[in-house]
């Protein structure tokens, strides 16, 4: 028998400690929250994907009366990014959220399992790490890659 421990690597930073590019992406994710349509949860999420052609693509969660038809901010942004810029590769994604009070969440939220899997697909396509920046009002987490957030991932068959 063999036991293994898989570590999760994160950097916790303040907004002022980010690079200018990271700050721009966090700003875009915060702005993207405006596009959220969340009449059921009242939890508003924005995501911004930075592509290697310099484009920043925004997305926000879209809810539906038929609940499973809803889509998270991350996949809205990721699918729009690839659908509109199929030749471009992902470099980073930032995520921000506001709760029902309308204030930004203090602690960063992180992508659900389905979004991690979807983002991993574009990281694999890019052939390099896609940085994941999770913005909260108290602090910001930076994960070096999508795969770091999805150990033992399923990537091929
Ligand atoms: N949501 C996202 O858009 N991204 C996340 O990372 C977590 C959750 C959305 C889904 C749903 O519309 C609402 O937030 C509450 O779960």
PDB file of N, CA and C in Angstrom, residues 65-147:
ATOM      1  N   UNK A  65     -35.183  29.240 -15.099  1.00  0.00           N
ATOM      2  CA  UNK A  65     -36.263  28.621 -14.322  1.00  0.00           C
ATOM      3  C   UNK A  65     -36.102  27.108 -14.310  1.00  0.00           C
ATOM      4  N   UNK A  66     -35.609  26.562 -15.409  1.00  0.00           N
ATOM      5  CA  UNK A  66     -35.259  25.133 -15.454  1.00  0.00           C
ATOM      6  C   UNK A  66     -33.811  25.052 -14.948  1.00  0.00           C
ATOM      7  N   UNK A  67     -33.664  24.885 -13.647  1.00  0.00           N
ATOM      8  CA  UNK A  67     -32.368  25.067 -12.973  1.00  0.00           C
ATOM      9  C   UNK A  67     -31.146  24.481 -13.684  1.00  0.00           C
ATOM     10  N   UNK A  68     -31.206  23.237 -14.152  1.00  0.00           N
ATOM     11  CA  UNK A  68     -29.993  22.688 -14.780  1.00  0.00           C
ATOM     12  C   UNK A  68     -29.579  23.402 -16.065  1.00  0.00           C
ATOM     13  N   UNK A  69     -30.459  24.223 -16.599  1.00  0.00           N
ATOM     14  CA  UNK A  69     -30.096  24.981 -17.804  1.00  0.00           C
ATOM     15  C   UNK A  69     -29.262  26.214 -17.483  1.00  0.00           C
ATOM     16  N   UNK A  70     -29.086  26.507 -16.197  1.00  0.00           N
ATOM     17  CA  UNK A  70     -28.273  27.656 -15.794  1.00  0.00           C
ATOM     18  C   UNK A  70     -26.800  27.379 -16.105  1.00  0.00           C
ATOM     19  N   UNK A  71     -26.021  28.456 -16.190  1.00  0.00           N
ATOM     20  CA  UNK A  71     -24.587  28.268 -16.439  1.00  0.00           C
ATOM     21  C   UNK A  71     -23.769  29.234 -15.584  1.00  0.00           C
ATOM     22  N   UNK A  72     -22.670  28.731 -15.060  1.00  0.00           N
ATOM     23  CA  UNK A  72     -21.772  29.533 -14.228  1.00  0.00           C
ATOM     24  C   UNK A  72     -21.041  30.576 -15.085  1.00  0.00           C
ATOM     25  N   UNK A  73     -20.538  31.580 -14.394  1.00  0.00           N
ATOM     26  CA  UNK A  73     -19.803  32.668 -15.043  1.00  0.00           C
ATOM     27  C   UNK A  73     -18.572  32.149 -15.794  1.00  0.00           C
ATOM     28  N   UNK A  74     -17.861  31.205 -15.178  1.00  0.00           N
ATOM     29  CA  UNK A  74     -16.603  30.730 -15.763  1.00  0.00           C
ATOM     30  C   UNK A  74     -16.832  30.063 -17.115  1.00  0.00           C
ATOM     31  N   UNK A  75     -17.879  29.214 -17.170  1.00  0.00           N
ATOM     32  CA  UNK A  75     -18.118  28.527 -18.449  1.00  0.00           C
ATOM     33  C   UNK A  75     -18.720  29.477 -19.473  1.00  0.00           C
ATOM     34  N   UNK A  76     -19.537  30.428 -19.021  1.00  0.00           N
ATOM     35  CA  UNK A  76     -20.076  31.431 -19.958  1.00  0.00           C
ATOM     36  C   UNK A  76     -18.915  32.161 -20.629  1.00  0.00           C
ATOM     37  N   UNK A  77     -17.932  32.570 -19.820  1.00  0.00           N
ATOM     38  CA  UNK A  77     -16.775  33.305 -20.363  1.00  0.00           C
ATOM     39  C   UNK A  77     -15.905  32.396 -21.237  1.00  0.00           C
ATOM     40  N   UNK A  78     -15.626  31.196 -20.736  1.00  0.00           N
ATOM     41  CA  UNK A  78     -14.709  30.301 -21.450  1.00  0.00           C
ATOM     42  C   UNK A  78     -15.295  29.892 -22.812  1.00  0.00           C
ATOM     43  N   UNK A  79     -16.568  29.538 -22.820  1.00  0.00           N
ATOM     44  CA  UNK A  79     -17.167  29.066 -24.075  1.00  0.00           C
ATOM     45  C   UNK A  79     -17.282  30.221 -25.083  1.00  0.00           C
ATOM     46  N   UNK A  80     -17.624  31.397 -24.575  1.00  0.00           N
ATOM     47  CA  UNK A  80     -17.713  32.559 -25.473  1.00  0.00           C
ATOM     48  C   UNK A  80     -16.324  32.866 -26.045  1.00  0.00           C
ATOM     49  N   UNK A  81     -15.313  32.780 -25.181  1.00  0.00           N
ATOM     50  CA  UNK A  81     -13.944  33.100 -25.613  1.00  0.00           C
ATOM     51  C   UNK A  81     -13.510  32.180 -26.748  1.00  0.00           C
ATOM     52  N   UNK A  82     -13.707  30.875 -26.551  1.00  0.00           N
ATOM     53  CA  UNK A  82     -13.233  29.972 -27.600  1.00  0.00           C
ATOM     54  C   UNK A  82     -14.110  30.016 -28.840  1.00  0.00           C
ATOM     55  N   UNK A  83     -15.433  30.226 -28.633  1.00  0.00           N
ATOM     56  CA  UNK A  83     -16.348  30.285 -29.782  1.00  0.00           C
ATOM     57  C   UNK A  83     -16.033  31.487 -30.684  1.00  0.00           C
ATOM     58  N   UNK A  84     -15.569  32.564 -30.069  1.00  0.00           N
ATOM     59  CA  UNK A  84     -15.323  33.791 -30.849  1.00  0.00           C
ATOM     60  C   UNK A  84     -13.870  33.982 -31.251  1.00  0.00           C
ATOM     61  N   UNK A  85     -12.950  33.364 -30.508  1.00  0.00           N
ATOM     62  CA  UNK A  85     -11.520  33.466 -30.830  1.00  0.00           C
ATOM     63  C   UNK A  85     -10.912  32.060 -30.837  1.00  0.00           C
ATOM     64  N   UNK A  86     -11.340  31.205 -31.775  1.00  0.00           N
ATOM     65  CA  UNK A  86     -10.905  29.807 -31.725  1.00  0.00           C
ATOM     66  C   UNK A  86      -9.396  29.622 -31.870  1.00  0.00           C
ATOM     67  N   UNK A  87      -8.721  30.585 -32.471  1.00  0.00           N
ATOM     68  CA  UNK A  87      -7.269  30.432 -32.655  1.00  0.00           C
ATOM     69  C   UNK A  87      -6.482  30.903 -31.432  1.00  0.00           C
ATOM     70  N   UNK A  88      -7.135  31.624 -30.553  1.00  0.00           N
ATOM     71  CA  UNK A  88      -6.428  32.175 -29.385  1.00  0.00           C
ATOM     72  C   UNK A  88      -6.376  31.142 -28.265  1.00  0.00           C
ATOM     73  N   UNK A  89      -5.369  31.280 -27.425  1.00  0.00           N
ATOM     74  CA  UNK A  89      -5.209  30.355 -26.301  1.00  0.00           C
ATOM     75  C   UNK A  89      -5.385  31.097 -24.988  1.00  0.00           C
ATOM     76  N   UNK A  90      -5.916  30.391 -23.989  1.00  0.00           N
ATOM     77  CA  UNK A  90      -6.163  31.002 -22.685  1.00  0.00           C
ATOM     78  C   UNK A  90      -4.835  31.247 -21.968  1.00  0.00           C
ATOM     79  N   UNK A  91      -4.722  32.385 -21.299  1.00  0.00           N
ATOM     80  CA  UNK A  91      -3.551  32.662 -20.448  1.00  0.00           C
ATOM     81  C   UNK A  91      -3.920  32.712 -18.977  1.00  0.00           C
ATOM     82  N   UNK A  92      -5.078  33.276 -18.670  1.00  0.00           N
ATOM     83  CA  UNK A  92      -5.492  33.409 -17.272  1.00  0.00           C
ATOM     84  C   UNK A  92      -6.993  33.639 -17.208  1.00  0.00           C
ATOM     85  N   UNK A  93      -7.542  33.372 -16.029  1.00  0.00           N
ATOM     86  CA  UNK A  93      -8.959  33.693 -15.798  1.00  0.00           C
ATOM     87  C   UNK A  93      -9.082  34.281 -14.397  1.00  0.00           C
ATOM     88  N   UNK A  94      -9.905  35.301 -14.262  1.00  0.00           N
ATOM     89  CA  UNK A  94     -10.195  35.876 -12.946  1.00  0.00           C
ATOM     90  C   UNK A  94     -11.688  35.741 -12.662  1.00  0.00           C
ATOM     91  N   UNK A  95     -12.008  35.564 -11.398  1.00  0.00           N
ATOM     92  CA  UNK A  95     -13.396  35.351 -10.977  1.00  0.00           C
ATOM     93  C   UNK A  95     -13.696  36.267  -9.791  1.00  0.00           C
ATOM     94  N   UNK A  96     -14.875  36.899  -9.837  1.00  0.00           N
ATOM     95  CA  UNK A  96     -15.296  37.770  -8.735  1.00  0.00           C
ATOM     96  C   UNK A  96     -16.778  37.532  -8.480  1.00  0.00           C
ATOM     97  N   UNK A  97     -17.260  37.895  -7.307  1.00  0.00           N
ATOM     98  CA  UNK A  97     -18.672  37.643  -6.993  1.00  0.00           C
ATOM     99  C   UNK A  97     -19.220  38.656  -5.997  1.00  0.00           C
ATOM    100  N   UNK A  98     -20.534  38.900  -6.135  1.00  0.00           N
ATOM    101  CA  UNK A  98     -21.247  39.729  -5.161  1.00  0.00           C
ATOM    102  C   UNK A  98     -22.391  38.907  -4.590  1.00  0.00           C
ATOM    103  N   UNK A  99     -22.583  39.006  -3.282  1.00  0.00           N
ATOM    104  CA  UNK A  99     -23.686  38.255  -2.672  1.00  0.00           C
ATOM    105  C   UNK A  99     -24.987  39.057  -2.758  1.00  0.00           C
ATOM    106  N   UNK A 100     -26.033  38.530  -2.118  1.00  0.00           N
ATOM    107  CA  UNK A 100     -27.358  39.144  -2.245  1.00  0.00           C
ATOM    108  C   UNK A 100     -27.387  40.582  -1.730  1.00  0.00           C
ATOM    109  N   UNK A 101     -26.454  40.936  -0.851  1.00  0.00           N
ATOM    110  CA  UNK A 101     -26.407  42.311  -0.334  1.00  0.00           C
ATOM    111  C   UNK A 101     -25.872  43.283  -1.384  1.00  0.00           C
ATOM    112  N   UNK A 102     -25.290  42.733  -2.459  1.00  0.00           N
ATOM    113  CA  UNK A 102     -24.727  43.575  -3.509  1.00  0.00           C
ATOM    114  C   UNK A 102     -23.258  43.895  -3.288  1.00  0.00           C
ATOM    115  N   UNK A 103     -22.718  43.408  -2.152  1.00  0.00           N
ATOM    116  CA  UNK A 103     -21.295  43.658  -1.870  1.00  0.00           C
ATOM    117  C   UNK A 103     -20.445  42.505  -2.383  1.00  0.00           C
ATOM    118  N   UNK A 104     -19.224  42.833  -2.744  1.00  0.00           N
ATOM    119  CA  UNK A 104     -18.303  41.771  -3.162  1.00  0.00           C
ATOM    120  C   UNK A 104     -18.054  40.825  -1.991  1.00  0.00           C
ATOM    121  N   UNK A 105     -17.995  39.531  -2.283  1.00  0.00           N
ATOM    122  CA  UNK A 105     -17.727  38.549  -1.220  1.00  0.00           C
ATOM    123  C   UNK A 105     -16.345  38.827  -0.613  1.00  0.00           C
ATOM    124  N   UNK A 106     -16.223  38.636   0.698  1.00  0.00           N
ATOM    125  CA  UNK A 106     -14.930  38.903   1.355  1.00  0.00           C
ATOM    126  C   UNK A 106     -13.901  37.851   0.978  1.00  0.00           C
ATOM    127  N   UNK A 107     -14.303  36.590   1.143  1.00  0.00           N
ATOM    128  CA  UNK A 107     -13.389  35.490   0.817  1.00  0.00           C
ATOM    129  C   UNK A 107     -13.617  35.084  -0.630  1.00  0.00           C
ATOM    130  N   UNK A 108     -12.565  34.857  -1.391  1.00  0.00           N
ATOM    131  CA  UNK A 108     -12.740  34.486  -2.800  1.00  0.00           C
ATOM    132  C   UNK A 108     -13.583  33.223  -2.955  1.00  0.00           C
ATOM    133  N   UNK A 109     -14.402  33.173  -3.995  1.00  0.00           N
ATOM    134  CA  UNK A 109     -15.087  31.916  -4.316  1.00  0.00           C
ATOM    135  C   UNK A 109     -14.224  31.196  -5.347  1.00  0.00           C
ATOM    136  N   UNK A 110     -14.396  29.900  -5.439  1.00  0.00           N
ATOM    137  CA  UNK A 110     -13.609  29.174  -6.433  1.00  0.00           C
ATOM    138  C   UNK A 110     -14.530  28.376  -7.340  1.00  0.00           C
ATOM    139  N   UNK A 111     -14.072  28.098  -8.547  1.00  0.00           N
ATOM    140  CA  UNK A 111     -14.941  27.466  -9.557  1.00  0.00           C
ATOM    141  C   UNK A 111     -15.461  26.104  -9.116  1.00  0.00           C
ATOM    142  N   UNK A 112     -16.697  25.792  -9.505  1.00  0.00           N
ATOM    143  CA  UNK A 112     -17.276  24.478  -9.204  1.00  0.00           C
ATOM    144  C   UNK A 112     -16.519  23.408 -10.004  1.00  0.00           C
ATOM    145  N   UNK A 113     -16.772  22.169  -9.670  1.00  0.00           N
ATOM    146  CA  UNK A 113     -16.071  21.063 -10.322  1.00  0.00           C
ATOM    147  C   UNK A 113     -16.271  21.040 -11.830  1.00  0.00           C
ATOM    148  N   UNK A 114     -17.514  21.293 -12.261  1.00  0.00           N
ATOM    149  CA  UNK A 114     -17.793  21.264 -13.707  1.00  0.00           C
ATOM    150  C   UNK A 114     -16.999  22.354 -14.420  1.00  0.00           C
ATOM    151  N   UNK A 115     -16.892  23.534 -13.801  1.00  0.00           N
ATOM    152  CA  UNK A 115     -16.130  24.617 -14.430  1.00  0.00           C
ATOM    153  C   UNK A 115     -14.637  24.303 -14.441  1.00  0.00           C
ATOM    154  N   UNK A 116     -14.144  23.678 -13.385  1.00  0.00           N
ATOM    155  CA  UNK A 116     -12.721  23.291 -13.376  1.00  0.00           C
ATOM    156  C   UNK A 116     -12.438  22.340 -14.537  1.00  0.00           C
ATOM    157  N   UNK A 117     -13.350  21.386 -14.743  1.00  0.00           N
ATOM    158  CA  UNK A 117     -13.178  20.432 -15.836  1.00  0.00           C
ATOM    159  C   UNK A 117     -13.216  21.156 -17.183  1.00  0.00           C
ATOM    160  N   UNK A 118     -14.155  22.072 -17.349  1.00  0.00           N
ATOM    161  CA  UNK A 118     -14.283  22.807 -18.621  1.00  0.00           C
ATOM    162  C   UNK A 118     -13.042  23.673 -18.858  1.00  0.00           C
ATOM    163  N   UNK A 119     -12.570  24.334 -17.805  1.00  0.00           N
ATOM    164  CA  UNK A 119     -11.387  25.196 -17.959  1.00  0.00           C
ATOM    165  C   UNK A 119     -10.142  24.375 -18.254  1.00  0.00           C
ATOM    166  N   UNK A 120     -10.087  23.178 -17.668  1.00  0.00           N
ATOM    167  CA  UNK A 120      -8.933  22.298 -17.900  1.00  0.00           C
ATOM    168  C   UNK A 120      -8.783  21.953 -19.380  1.00  0.00           C
ATOM    169  N   UNK A 121      -9.918  21.831 -20.038  1.00  0.00           N
ATOM    170  CA  UNK A 121      -9.905  21.521 -21.469  1.00  0.00           C
ATOM    171  C   UNK A 121      -9.140  22.605 -22.241  1.00  0.00           C
ATOM    172  N   UNK A 122      -9.393  23.873 -21.870  1.00  0.00           N
ATOM    173  CA  UNK A 122      -8.731  24.974 -22.581  1.00  0.00           C
ATOM    174  C   UNK A 122      -7.281  25.137 -22.134  1.00  0.00           C
ATOM    175  N   UNK A 123      -6.983  24.711 -20.910  1.00  0.00           N
ATOM    176  CA  UNK A 123      -5.587  24.724 -20.465  1.00  0.00           C
ATOM    177  C   UNK A 123      -4.797  23.661 -21.234  1.00  0.00           C
ATOM    178  N   UNK A 124      -5.414  22.499 -21.416  1.00  0.00           N
ATOM    179  CA  UNK A 124      -4.772  21.424 -22.175  1.00  0.00           C
ATOM    180  C   UNK A 124      -4.546  21.870 -23.618  1.00  0.00           C
ATOM    181  N   UNK A 125      -5.547  22.524 -24.186  1.00  0.00           N
ATOM    182  CA  UNK A 125      -5.457  23.037 -25.560  1.00  0.00           C
ATOM    183  C   UNK A 125      -4.334  24.066 -25.680  1.00  0.00           C
ATOM    184  N   UNK A 126      -4.191  24.890 -24.655  1.00  0.00           N
ATOM    185  CA  UNK A 126      -3.158  25.937 -24.678  1.00  0.00           C
ATOM    186  C   UNK A 126      -1.763  25.325 -24.557  1.00  0.00           C
ATOM    187  N   UNK A 127      -1.668  24.171 -23.914  1.00  0.00           N
ATOM    188  CA  UNK A 127      -0.366  23.520 -23.746  1.00  0.00           C
ATOM    189  C   UNK A 127       0.501  24.236 -22.715  1.00  0.00           C
ATOM    190  N   UNK A 128      -0.108  25.089 -21.926  1.00  0.00           N
ATOM    191  CA  UNK A 128       0.631  25.737 -20.828  1.00  0.00           C
ATOM    192  C   UNK A 128      -0.350  26.130 -19.727  1.00  0.00           C
ATOM    193  N   UNK A 129       0.225  26.460 -18.580  1.00  0.00           N
ATOM    194  CA  UNK A 129      -0.617  26.755 -17.422  1.00  0.00           C
ATOM    195  C   UNK A 129      -1.508  27.976 -17.651  1.00  0.00           C
ATOM    196  N   UNK A 130      -2.730  27.864 -17.195  1.00  0.00           N
ATOM    197  CA  UNK A 130      -3.666  28.986 -17.205  1.00  0.00           C
ATOM    198  C   UNK A 130      -3.860  29.414 -15.753  1.00  0.00           C
ATOM    199  N   UNK A 131      -3.386  30.611 -15.433  1.00  0.00           N
ATOM    200  CA  UNK A 131      -3.466  31.103 -14.055  1.00  0.00           C
ATOM    201  C   UNK A 131      -4.919  31.372 -13.672  1.00  0.00           C
ATOM    202  N   UNK A 132      -5.273  31.018 -12.445  1.00  0.00           N
ATOM    203  CA  UNK A 132      -6.646  31.248 -11.968  1.00  0.00           C
ATOM    204  C   UNK A 132      -6.590  32.238 -10.806  1.00  0.00           C
ATOM    205  N   UNK A 133      -7.244  33.382 -10.978  1.00  0.00           N
ATOM    206  CA  UNK A 133      -7.204  34.449  -9.973  1.00  0.00           C
ATOM    207  C   UNK A 133      -8.597  34.587  -9.361  1.00  0.00           C
ATOM    208  N   UNK A 134      -8.672  34.352  -8.066  1.00  0.00           N
ATOM    209  CA  UNK A 134      -9.956  34.352  -7.368  1.00  0.00           C
ATOM    210  C   UNK A 134     -10.023  35.587  -6.486  1.00  0.00           C
ATOM    211  N   UNK A 135     -10.899  36.499  -6.848  1.00  0.00           N
ATOM    212  CA  UNK A 135     -10.909  37.794  -6.163  1.00  0.00           C
ATOM    213  C   UNK A 135     -11.969  37.865  -5.071  1.00  0.00           C
ATOM    214  N   UNK A 136     -11.562  38.258  -3.887  1.00  0.00           N
ATOM    215  CA  UNK A 136     -12.479  38.616  -2.804  1.00  0.00           C
ATOM    216  C   UNK A 136     -12.116  40.015  -2.373  1.00  0.00           C
ATOM    217  N   UNK A 137     -12.973  40.618  -1.554  1.00  0.00           N
ATOM    218  CA  UNK A 137     -12.660  41.999  -1.143  1.00  0.00           C
ATOM    219  C   UNK A 137     -11.550  42.019  -0.090  1.00  0.00           C
ATOM    220  N   UNK A 138     -11.406  40.905   0.683  1.00  0.00           N
ATOM    221  CA  UNK A 138     -10.380  40.854   1.727  1.00  0.00           C
ATOM    222  C   UNK A 138      -9.037  40.436   1.174  1.00  0.00           C
ATOM    223  N   UNK A 139      -9.073  39.442   0.302  1.00  0.00           N
ATOM    224  CA  UNK A 139      -7.831  38.992  -0.322  1.00  0.00           C
ATOM    225  C   UNK A 139      -8.104  38.295  -1.650  1.00  0.00           C
ATOM    226  N   UNK A 140      -7.036  38.074  -2.371  1.00  0.00           N
ATOM    227  CA  UNK A 140      -7.130  37.474  -3.698  1.00  0.00           C
ATOM    228  C   UNK A 140      -6.235  36.247  -3.710  1.00  0.00           C
ATOM    229  N   UNK A 141      -6.778  35.134  -4.189  1.00  0.00           N
ATOM    230  CA  UNK A 141      -5.976  33.912  -4.310  1.00  0.00           C
ATOM    231  C   UNK A 141      -5.525  33.758  -5.761  1.00  0.00           C
ATOM    232  N   UNK A 142      -4.300  33.334  -5.914  1.00  0.00           N
ATOM    233  CA  UNK A 142      -3.811  33.031  -7.258  1.00  0.00           C
ATOM    234  C   UNK A 142      -3.367  31.573  -7.283  1.00  0.00           C
ATOM    235  N   UNK A 143      -4.025  30.788  -8.133  1.00  0.00           N
ATOM    236  CA  UNK A 143      -3.611  29.395  -8.347  1.00  0.00           C
ATOM    237  C   UNK A 143      -2.798  29.372  -9.640  1.00  0.00           C
ATOM    238  N   UNK A 144      -1.690  28.626  -9.660  1.00  0.00           N
ATOM    239  CA  UNK A 144      -0.804  28.669 -10.822  1.00  0.00           C
ATOM    240  C   UNK A 144      -1.395  28.071 -12.093  1.00  0.00           C
ATOM    241  N   UNK A 145      -2.391  27.206 -11.943  1.00  0.00           N
ATOM    242  CA  UNK A 145      -2.954  26.541 -13.116  1.00  0.00           C
ATOM    243  C   UNK A 145      -4.326  25.974 -12.763  1.00  0.00           C
ATOM    244  N   UNK A 146      -5.076  25.598 -13.810  1.00  0.00           N
ATOM    245  CA  UNK A 146      -6.365  24.928 -13.581  1.00  0.00           C
ATOM    246  C   UNK A 146      -6.106  23.535 -13.018  1.00  0.00           C
ATOM    247  N   UNK A 147      -5.089  22.862 -13.555  1.00  0.00           N
ATOM    248  CA  UNK A 147      -4.870  21.476 -13.093  1.00  0.00           C
ATOM    249  C   UNK A 147      -4.497  21.424 -11.618  1.00  0.00           C
TER     250      UNK A 147
END
